[in-house]
């Protein structure tokens, strides 16, 4: 009740940011449902489709710092509204695709650019600015949890329309869902009227984007977090892009992939809430290391066993719990280290590394499958580098600990 009283004045902003994040991430995470029918119908290869998804992730990653920097000049509302319009355009072009070029521009360039303006870095920066520091990590977890719900709707809906009416109708359904991002972005944009809190002694405020970036990359904790973030992107996008194809190859019911993506979305809610709560109390960077190690062990366990509906859904539940919990921890760590004015840009700089990993997970997984005829080598690489990144992140966080806001305030 006390938390609700604190948040009541900014609820329209938080609800708008949550809905925008939910749709942008949920629709994007469900595109793998259309891999098999789309590639067959328009005569492109699996690696062609995954190249488009890889370009989407690169565009998202490399444009994220720019979008974050532009919010300082033009405000959040303008950037988010433009991003929402680009998402609608990208899905529309993808739904009408007749070949590789349409898939590349729609799924790759347009949706990738849109995600830089509507997804986690921007939504989390909006939420962080709207609330006091004493509840910031918890609220970031709540927004991330609400943002997880999109996959619960989009994955089953897309698969149902795909099976009943074809993949073009499934993507048309996604276009309709994406229209709701426009009012969500408008309400979230009210954060532009919320004043920044007084600057702390170590926070970056009135300076240029170049100086802010230089300060961020001069911080060892930020550099280690950014490098480990690469592996996070590689693992997650490999799963969202290739799990439907892997299950189809193994003879599983096509609906199982949609159900698994939905389960991932559902357990994202629990994981986001837990890690948002935990980040308010314990070392955020150490928690990130624990997530990466746990994910890698779950990935190894699942791919070492013959897939079944039970193990696949259990895999989705465990991976989902460890999925978007990274979001509030990274956003909270950046806000703790550098303040709020340049948070969106600095978080975007870290996210570039994440998206380079996403490129490798999407495209590299497709290349390895086309070359070797299986996903065995791809998941082994994902497990090995995930364990290495998690151990390094955890060790560095314990060597150079940072106190969460509640402990600093005590």
CSV table of C-alpha atoms in Angstrom, one decimal:
chain,number,residue,atom,x,y,z
A,1,UNK,CA,0.0,0.0,0.0
A,2,UNK,CA,2.9,2.4,0.8
A,3,UNK,CA,4.5,1.6,-2.5
A,4,UNK,CA,1.2,2.3,-4.3
A,5,UNK,CA,0.8,5.7,-2.6
A,6,UNK,CA,4.3,6.6,-3.7
A,7,UNK,CA,3.6,5.6,-7.3
A,8,UNK,CA,0.1,6.9,-7.7
A,9,UNK,CA,1.1,10.3,-9.2
A,10,UNK,CA,3.1,8.6,-11.9
A,11,UNK,CA,0.9,5.5,-12.6
A,12,UNK,CA,-0.1,6.7,-16.2
A,13,UNK,CA,3.6,7.0,-17.0
A,14,UNK,CA,4.5,3.6,-15.6
A,15,UNK,CA,1.5,1.9,-17.2
A,16,UNK,CA,2.3,3.4,-20.6
A,17,UNK,CA,6.0,2.4,-20.4
A,18,UNK,CA,5.0,-1.1,-19.3
A,19,UNK,CA,2.5,-1.6,-22.2
A,20,UNK,CA,4.9,-0.2,-24.8
A,21,UNK,CA,7.7,-2.5,-23.5
A,22,UNK,CA,5.3,-5.5,-23.3
A,23,UNK,CA,4.3,-5.2,-27.0
A,24,UNK,CA,7.6,-4.3,-28.4
A,25,UNK,CA,9.4,-7.2,-26.7
A,26,UNK,CA,6.5,-9.7,-26.9
A,27,UNK,CA,6.0,-9.3,-30.7
A,28,UNK,CA,9.7,-9.4,-31.4
A,29,UNK,CA,10.3,-12.5,-29.3
A,30,UNK,CA,7.5,-14.3,-31.2
A,31,UNK,CA,8.8,-13.8,-34.7
A,32,UNK,CA,10.5,-17.2,-34.7
A,33,UNK,CA,7.1,-18.8,-35.0
A,34,UNK,CA,6.9,-17.7,-38.6
A,35,UNK,CA,10.4,-18.9,-39.6
A,36,UNK,CA,9.5,-22.2,-41.2
A,37,UNK,CA,6.3,-21.2,-43.1
A,38,UNK,CA,7.7,-17.8,-44.2
A,39,UNK,CA,11.0,-19.1,-45.5
A,40,UNK,CA,9.2,-21.9,-47.4
A,41,UNK,CA,6.6,-19.7,-48.9
A,42,UNK,CA,8.8,-16.9,-50.2
A,43,UNK,CA,11.7,-19.2,-51.1
A,44,UNK,CA,14.4,-17.9,-48.7
A,45,UNK,CA,16.7,-20.0,-46.5
A,46,UNK,CA,16.7,-20.3,-42.7
A,47,UNK,CA,20.0,-18.3,-42.6
A,48,UNK,CA,18.4,-15.5,-44.7
A,49,UNK,CA,15.6,-15.2,-42.1
A,50,UNK,CA,18.0,-15.3,-39.2
A,51,UNK,CA,20.2,-12.7,-41.0
A,52,UNK,CA,17.2,-10.3,-41.0
A,53,UNK,CA,16.8,-11.0,-37.2
A,54,UNK,CA,20.5,-10.5,-36.7
A,55,UNK,CA,20.4,-7.1,-38.6
A,56,UNK,CA,17.4,-6.2,-36.4
A,57,UNK,CA,19.5,-6.8,-33.3
A,58,UNK,CA,22.4,-4.8,-34.7
A,59,UNK,CA,20.2,-1.9,-35.7
A,60,UNK,CA,18.6,-2.0,-32.2
A,61,UNK,CA,22.0,-2.1,-30.5
A,62,UNK,CA,23.9,0.5,-32.5
A,63,UNK,CA,21.0,3.0,-32.6
A,64,UNK,CA,20.1,2.5,-28.9
A,65,UNK,CA,22.7,5.0,-27.6
A,66,UNK,CA,21.6,7.5,-30.3
A,67,UNK,CA,18.0,7.2,-29.3
A,68,UNK,CA,19.0,7.6,-25.6
A,69,UNK,CA,21.0,10.7,-26.4
A,70,UNK,CA,18.2,12.2,-28.5
A,71,UNK,CA,15.8,11.9,-25.5
A,72,UNK,CA,17.9,14.5,-23.7
A,73,UNK,CA,17.4,16.9,-26.6
A,74,UNK,CA,13.9,16.1,-27.9
A,75,UNK,CA,12.3,14.4,-24.9
A,76,UNK,CA,11.1,10.8,-24.5
A,77,UNK,CA,7.7,11.2,-26.0
A,78,UNK,CA,8.9,12.2,-29.5
A,79,UNK,CA,11.4,9.3,-29.7
A,80,UNK,CA,8.9,6.7,-28.4
A,81,UNK,CA,6.1,7.8,-30.8
A,82,UNK,CA,8.5,7.6,-33.8
A,83,UNK,CA,9.5,4.2,-32.7
A,84,UNK,CA,6.0,3.0,-32.4
A,85,UNK,CA,5.2,4.1,-35.9
A,86,UNK,CA,8.3,2.3,-37.2
A,87,UNK,CA,7.2,-0.9,-35.5
A,88,UNK,CA,3.8,-0.8,-37.3
A,89,UNK,CA,5.5,-0.2,-40.6
A,90,UNK,CA,8.0,-3.0,-40.1
A,91,UNK,CA,5.4,-5.6,-39.3
A,92,UNK,CA,3.2,-4.5,-42.2
A,93,UNK,CA,6.1,-4.8,-44.7
A,94,UNK,CA,7.0,-8.2,-43.2
A,95,UNK,CA,3.3,-9.4,-43.6
A,96,UNK,CA,3.3,-8.5,-47.3
A,97,UNK,CA,6.8,-9.8,-48.0
A,98,UNK,CA,7.5,-11.5,-51.4
A,99,UNK,CA,11.2,-12.1,-50.9
A,100,UNK,CA,14.3,-11.5,-48.9
A,101,UNK,CA,14.5,-7.7,-49.3
A,102,UNK,CA,11.0,-7.1,-47.7
A,103,UNK,CA,11.9,-9.4,-44.8
A,104,UNK,CA,15.3,-7.6,-44.3
A,105,UNK,CA,13.8,-4.1,-44.4
A,106,UNK,CA,10.7,-4.9,-42.3
A,107,UNK,CA,11.9,-7.4,-39.7
A,108,UNK,CA,15.5,-6.2,-39.8
A,109,UNK,CA,15.9,-2.4,-40.3
A,110,UNK,CA,12.5,-1.0,-39.3
A,111,UNK,CA,11.7,-3.2,-36.3
A,112,UNK,CA,15.3,-2.9,-35.2
A,113,UNK,CA,15.2,0.9,-35.3
A,114,UNK,CA,11.9,0.9,-33.5
A,115,UNK,CA,13.2,-1.3,-30.7
A,116,UNK,CA,15.9,1.3,-30.0
A,117,UNK,CA,13.1,3.8,-29.3
A,118,UNK,CA,10.5,1.6,-27.5
A,119,UNK,CA,12.2,-1.3,-25.8
A,120,UNK,CA,13.9,-1.9,-22.5
A,121,UNK,CA,16.5,0.9,-22.3
A,122,UNK,CA,14.0,3.6,-23.0
A,123,UNK,CA,11.2,2.1,-21.0
A,124,UNK,CA,13.5,1.5,-18.0
A,125,UNK,CA,14.8,5.1,-18.2
A,126,UNK,CA,11.3,6.4,-18.2
A,127,UNK,CA,10.4,4.4,-15.1
A,128,UNK,CA,13.6,5.3,-13.3
A,129,UNK,CA,13.0,9.0,-13.8
A,130,UNK,CA,9.4,8.8,-12.6
A,131,UNK,CA,10.0,7.3,-9.1
A,132,UNK,CA,12.2,8.0,-6.1
A,133,UNK,CA,15.6,6.2,-5.7
A,134,UNK,CA,14.4,4.3,-2.6
A,135,UNK,CA,11.9,2.3,-4.7
A,136,UNK,CA,13.6,2.5,-8.1
A,137,UNK,CA,14.9,-1.1,-8.4
A,138,UNK,CA,11.6,-2.5,-7.2
A,139,UNK,CA,9.7,-0.4,-9.7
A,140,UNK,CA,12.0,-1.3,-12.5
A,141,UNK,CA,11.3,-5.0,-11.7
A,142,UNK,CA,7.6,-4.3,-11.8
A,143,UNK,CA,7.8,-2.5,-15.2
A,144,UNK,CA,10.0,-5.3,-16.6
A,145,UNK,CA,7.5,-7.9,-15.3
A,146,UNK,CA,4.6,-6.1,-16.9
A,147,UNK,CA,6.7,-5.9,-20.1
A,148,UNK,CA,7.0,-9.6,-20.0
A,149,UNK,CA,3.3,-10.2,-20.5
A,150,UNK,CA,3.4,-9.4,-24.3
A,151,UNK,CA,4.8,-12.9,-25.1
A,152,UNK,CA,1.9,-14.5,-23.2
A,153,UNK,CA,-0.5,-12.9,-25.7
A,154,UNK,CA,1.5,-12.6,-28.9
A,155,UNK,CA,3.1,-16.1,-29.1
A,156,UNK,CA,-0.2,-18.2,-28.8
A,157,UNK,CA,-2.2,-15.7,-30.9
A,158,UNK,CA,0.5,-15.7,-33.7
A,159,UNK,CA,0.7,-19.5,-33.7
A,160,UNK,CA,-3.1,-19.9,-33.8
A,161,UNK,CA,-3.5,-17.5,-36.7
A,162,UNK,CA,-0.5,-19.0,-38.4
A,163,UNK,CA,-1.9,-22.6,-38.2
A,164,UNK,CA,-5.5,-21.6,-39.0
A,165,UNK,CA,-5.1,-18.9,-41.7
A,166,UNK,CA,-1.4,-18.7,-42.7
A,167,UNK,CA,1.6,-16.8,-41.6
A,168,UNK,CA,0.5,-13.6,-43.4
A,169,UNK,CA,-2.6,-13.4,-41.3
A,170,UNK,CA,-0.6,-14.1,-38.2
A,171,UNK,CA,1.7,-11.2,-38.9
A,172,UNK,CA,-1.4,-9.0,-39.7
A,173,UNK,CA,-2.6,-9.9,-36.2
A,174,UNK,CA,0.7,-8.6,-34.9
A,175,UNK,CA,0.2,-5.3,-36.8
A,176,UNK,CA,-3.1,-4.8,-35.0
A,177,UNK,CA,-1.5,-5.4,-31.6
A,178,UNK,CA,1.4,-3.1,-32.4
A,179,UNK,CA,-1.1,-0.2,-32.9
A,180,UNK,CA,-1.6,-0.1,-29.1
A,181,UNK,CA,2.0,1.1,-28.8
A,182,UNK,CA,1.0,4.5,-30.0
A,183,UNK,CA,-1.2,5.6,-27.0
A,184,UNK,CA,1.2,3.7,-24.7
A,185,UNK,CA,4.1,5.8,-25.9
A,186,UNK,CA,2.0,9.0,-25.6
A,187,UNK,CA,1.2,8.4,-21.9
A,188,UNK,CA,4.7,7.3,-21.1
A,189,UNK,CA,6.0,10.5,-22.6
A,190,UNK,CA,4.5,12.5,-19.7
A,191,UNK,CA,7.7,11.7,-18.0
A,192,UNK,CA,9.3,14.7,-19.9
A,193,UNK,CA,7.5,16.9,-17.4
A,194,UNK,CA,9.0,15.2,-14.3
A,195,UNK,CA,12.0,17.1,-13.1
A,196,UNK,CA,15.3,15.4,-12.5
A,197,UNK,CA,16.2,14.8,-8.8
A,198,UNK,CA,19.2,16.8,-7.3
A,199,UNK,CA,22.5,15.5,-8.7
A,200,UNK,CA,24.7,13.4,-6.5
A,201,UNK,CA,28.4,14.0,-6.2
A,202,UNK,CA,29.4,11.1,-8.6
A,203,UNK,CA,26.6,11.5,-11.1
A,204,UNK,CA,26.9,12.7,-14.7
A,205,UNK,CA,24.7,15.7,-15.5
A,206,UNK,CA,25.2,18.8,-17.6
A,207,UNK,CA,27.8,17.7,-20.1
A,208,UNK,CA,28.0,16.4,-23.7
A,209,UNK,CA,27.2,12.9,-24.8
A,210,UNK,CA,30.8,12.3,-25.7
A,211,UNK,CA,32.0,13.2,-22.2
A,212,UNK,CA,29.3,11.1,-20.6
A,213,UNK,CA,30.3,8.1,-22.7
A,214,UNK,CA,34.0,8.6,-21.8
A,215,UNK,CA,33.2,8.7,-18.1
A,216,UNK,CA,31.1,5.5,-18.4
A,217,UNK,CA,33.8,3.5,-20.2
A,218,UNK,CA,36.3,4.7,-17.7
A,219,UNK,CA,34.4,2.9,-15.0
A,220,UNK,CA,35.7,-0.7,-14.6
A,221,UNK,CA,32.4,-2.1,-13.2
A,222,UNK,CA,30.5,-0.7,-16.2
A,223,UNK,CA,33.0,-2.2,-18.6
A,224,UNK,CA,32.8,-5.7,-17.1
A,225,UNK,CA,29.0,-5.5,-17.0
A,226,UNK,CA,29.0,-4.5,-20.7
A,227,UNK,CA,31.2,-7.3,-21.8
A,228,UNK,CA,29.1,-9.9,-19.9
A,229,UNK,CA,26.0,-8.4,-21.5
A,230,UNK,CA,27.3,-9.7,-24.8
A,231,UNK,CA,26.7,-13.3,-23.7
A,232,UNK,CA,23.3,-12.5,-22.4
A,233,UNK,CA,22.2,-11.3,-25.8
A,234,UNK,CA,23.8,-14.3,-27.6
A,235,UNK,CA,21.9,-16.9,-25.5
A,236,UNK,CA,18.5,-15.3,-25.4
A,237,UNK,CA,18.2,-14.5,-29.1
A,238,UNK,CA,19.5,-17.9,-30.0
A,239,UNK,CA,16.6,-19.4,-28.0
A,240,UNK,CA,13.8,-17.1,-29.4
A,241,UNK,CA,15.0,-17.5,-33.0
A,242,UNK,CA,15.9,-21.1,-33.1
A,243,UNK,CA,13.8,-23.0,-30.5
A,244,UNK,CA,10.7,-23.2,-32.8
A,245,UNK,CA,12.9,-24.6,-35.6
A,246,UNK,CA,14.7,-27.0,-33.2
A,247,UNK,CA,11.4,-28.4,-31.9
A,248,UNK,CA,10.0,-28.8,-35.5
A,249,UNK,CA,13.1,-30.8,-36.5
A,250,UNK,CA,12.6,-33.0,-33.4
A,251,UNK,CA,9.0,-33.7,-34.5
A,252,UNK,CA,7.4,-31.8,-31.7
A,253,UNK,CA,3.9,-30.3,-32.0
A,254,UNK,CA,4.3,-26.8,-33.6
A,255,UNK,CA,2.0,-25.4,-30.8
A,256,UNK,CA,4.7,-26.4,-28.3
A,257,UNK,CA,7.1,-23.7,-29.4
A,258,UNK,CA,4.4,-21.1,-29.0
A,259,UNK,CA,3.4,-22.5,-25.6
A,260,UNK,CA,7.1,-22.5,-24.5
A,261,UNK,CA,7.6,-18.9,-25.5
A,262,UNK,CA,4.4,-18.1,-23.6
A,263,UNK,CA,5.7,-19.9,-20.5
A,264,UNK,CA,9.0,-17.9,-20.8
A,265,UNK,CA,6.9,-14.7,-20.9
A,266,UNK,CA,4.9,-15.8,-17.8
A,267,UNK,CA,7.9,-16.7,-15.7
A,268,UNK,CA,9.6,-13.5,-16.9
A,269,UNK,CA,7.0,-11.8,-14.6
A,270,UNK,CA,8.2,-13.7,-11.5
A,271,UNK,CA,11.9,-13.3,-12.4
A,272,UNK,CA,11.6,-9.6,-13.1
A,273,UNK,CA,9.7,-9.0,-9.8
A,274,UNK,CA,12.2,-11.0,-7.8
A,275,UNK,CA,15.4,-9.5,-9.3
A,276,UNK,CA,13.9,-6.0,-9.1
A,277,UNK,CA,13.3,-6.6,-5.4
A,278,UNK,CA,16.6,-8.3,-4.9
A,279,UNK,CA,18.5,-5.4,-6.6
A,280,UNK,CA,17.1,-3.0,-4.1
A,281,UNK,CA,18.8,-5.0,-1.3
A,282,UNK,CA,21.9,-6.8,-2.7
A,283,UNK,CA,24.7,-6.2,-5.2
A,284,UNK,CA,23.1,-5.9,-8.6
A,285,UNK,CA,26.3,-6.9,-10.5
A,286,UNK,CA,26.8,-10.0,-8.4
A,287,UNK,CA,23.1,-10.9,-9.1
A,288,UNK,CA,23.8,-10.5,-12.9
A,289,UNK,CA,26.7,-13.0,-12.6
A,290,UNK,CA,24.5,-15.5,-10.9
A,291,UNK,CA,21.8,-15.2,-13.6
A,292,UNK,CA,24.4,-15.9,-16.4
A,293,UNK,CA,25.8,-19.0,-14.7
A,294,UNK,CA,22.3,-20.3,-13.9
A,295,UNK,CA,21.1,-19.8,-17.5
A,296,UNK,CA,24.0,-21.6,-18.9
A,297,UNK,CA,23.4,-24.6,-16.7
A,298,UNK,CA,19.7,-24.7,-17.6
A,299,UNK,CA,20.7,-24.5,-21.3
A,300,UNK,CA,23.1,-27.4,-21.0
A,301,UNK,CA,20.6,-29.5,-19.1
A,302,UNK,CA,17.9,-29.1,-21.7
A,303,UNK,CA,19.9,-29.7,-24.9
A,304,UNK,CA,21.6,-32.8,-23.4
A,305,UNK,CA,18.2,-34.5,-23.1
A,306,UNK,CA,15.9,-35.6,-25.9
A,307,UNK,CA,13.2,-32.9,-26.0
A,308,UNK,CA,9.7,-33.7,-24.7
A,309,UNK,CA,6.7,-31.5,-24.0
A,310,UNK,CA,7.4,-31.7,-20.2
A,311,UNK,CA,11.2,-30.9,-20.4
A,312,UNK,CA,10.5,-28.1,-22.9
A,313,UNK,CA,7.9,-26.4,-20.8
A,314,UNK,CA,10.1,-26.8,-17.7
A,315,UNK,CA,13.0,-25.3,-19.7
A,316,UNK,CA,10.8,-22.4,-20.6
A,317,UNK,CA,9.8,-21.8,-17.0
A,318,UNK,CA,13.4,-21.9,-15.7
A,319,UNK,CA,14.8,-19.8,-18.5
A,320,UNK,CA,11.9,-17.4,-18.2
A,321,UNK,CA,12.6,-16.8,-14.6
A,322,UNK,CA,16.2,-15.9,-15.5
A,323,UNK,CA,15.3,-13.9,-18.6
A,324,UNK,CA,14.2,-10.3,-18.1
A,325,UNK,CA,15.4,-10.1,-14.5
A,326,UNK,CA,18.6,-8.8,-16.2
A,327,UNK,CA,16.7,-5.6,-17.2
A,328,UNK,CA,16.0,-4.0,-13.8
A,329,UNK,CA,19.5,-5.0,-12.6
A,330,UNK,CA,21.3,-3.4,-15.5
A,331,UNK,CA,19.1,-0.3,-15.6
A,332,UNK,CA,19.4,0.1,-11.8
A,333,UNK,CA,23.2,-0.3,-11.9
A,334,UNK,CA,23.6,2.4,-14.6
A,335,UNK,CA,21.4,4.8,-12.6
A,336,UNK,CA,23.3,4.1,-9.4
A,337,UNK,CA,26.7,4.6,-11.1
A,338,UNK,CA,25.9,7.6,-13.3
A,339,UNK,CA,22.6,9.2,-12.4
A,340,UNK,CA,19.5,9.7,-14.5
A,341,UNK,CA,20.2,12.4,-17.1
A,342,UNK,CA,22.3,10.3,-19.4
A,343,UNK,CA,21.0,6.9,-18.2
A,344,UNK,CA,19.2,6.0,-21.5
A,345,UNK,CA,22.3,6.7,-23.5
A,346,UNK,CA,24.8,4.9,-21.2
A,347,UNK,CA,22.4,1.9,-20.9
A,348,UNK,CA,22.3,2.0,-24.7
A,349,UNK,CA,26.1,1.8,-24.8
A,350,UNK,CA,26.0,-1.4,-22.7
A,351,UNK,CA,23.1,-2.7,-24.9
A,352,UNK,CA,25.3,-2.4,-28.0
A,353,UNK,CA,27.4,-5.2,-26.6
A,354,UNK,CA,24.2,-7.2,-25.8
A,355,UNK,CA,23.0,-6.8,-29.4
A,356,UNK,CA,26.4,-7.8,-30.9
A,357,UNK,CA,25.9,-11.0,-28.9
A,358,UNK,CA,22.3,-11.2,-30.3
A,359,UNK,CA,23.6,-11.0,-33.8
A,360,UNK,CA,25.9,-13.9,-33.2
A,361,UNK,CA,23.2,-15.9,-31.5
A,362,UNK,CA,20.7,-15.4,-34.3
A,363,UNK,CA,22.9,-15.5,-37.4
A,364,UNK,CA,25.6,-17.7,-36.0
A,365,UNK,CA,23.1,-20.3,-34.9
A,366,UNK,CA,21.6,-20.3,-38.4
A,367,UNK,CA,25.0,-20.6,-40.1
A,368,UNK,CA,26.0,-23.5,-37.8
A,369,UNK,CA,22.8,-25.3,-38.5
A,370,UNK,CA,23.0,-24.9,-42.2
A,371,UNK,CA,26.7,-26.1,-42.1
A,372,UNK,CA,26.4,-29.0,-39.7
A,373,UNK,CA,22.7,-30.0,-39.9
A,374,UNK,CA,22.2,-29.7,-36.2
A,375,UNK,CA,22.2,-27.2,-33.3
A,376,UNK,CA,24.6,-29.2,-31.1
A,377,UNK,CA,27.7,-27.0,-31.6
A,378,UNK,CA,25.7,-23.8,-31.2
A,379,UNK,CA,24.3,-24.7,-27.8
A,380,UNK,CA,27.7,-26.0,-26.6
A,381,UNK,CA,29.3,-22.6,-27.5
A,382,UNK,CA,26.4,-20.8,-25.7
A,383,UNK,CA,26.9,-22.8,-22.5
A,384,UNK,CA,30.7,-22.4,-22.5
A,385,UNK,CA,30.8,-18.6,-23.0
A,386,UNK,CA,27.9,-18.1,-20.7
A,387,UNK,CA,29.6,-19.9,-17.8
A,388,UNK,CA,32.8,-17.9,-18.4
A,389,UNK,CA,31.0,-14.5,-18.5
A,390,UNK,CA,28.9,-15.3,-15.4
A,391,UNK,CA,32.0,-16.4,-13.4
A,392,UNK,CA,33.9,-13.3,-14.4
A,393,UNK,CA,31.0,-10.9,-13.6
A,394,UNK,CA,30.3,-12.5,-10.2
A,395,UNK,CA,34.0,-12.5,-9.2
A,396,UNK,CA,34.5,-8.9,-10.2
A,397,UNK,CA,31.4,-7.8,-8.4
A,398,UNK,CA,32.6,-9.5,-5.2
A,399,UNK,CA,36.0,-8.0,-5.5
A,400,UNK,CA,34.6,-4.5,-6.1
A,401,UNK,CA,31.2,-4.4,-4.4
A,402,UNK,CA,28.7,-1.6,-4.8
A,403,UNK,CA,26.0,-1.0,-2.1
A,404,UNK,CA,22.3,-1.0,-3.2
A,405,UNK,CA,20.3,2.2,-2.4
A,406,UNK,CA,18.5,0.9,0.7
A,407,UNK,CA,21.8,0.0,2.4
A,408,UNK,CA,23.4,3.3,1.4
A,409,UNK,CA,20.4,5.2,2.9
A,410,UNK,CA,20.5,3.2,6.1
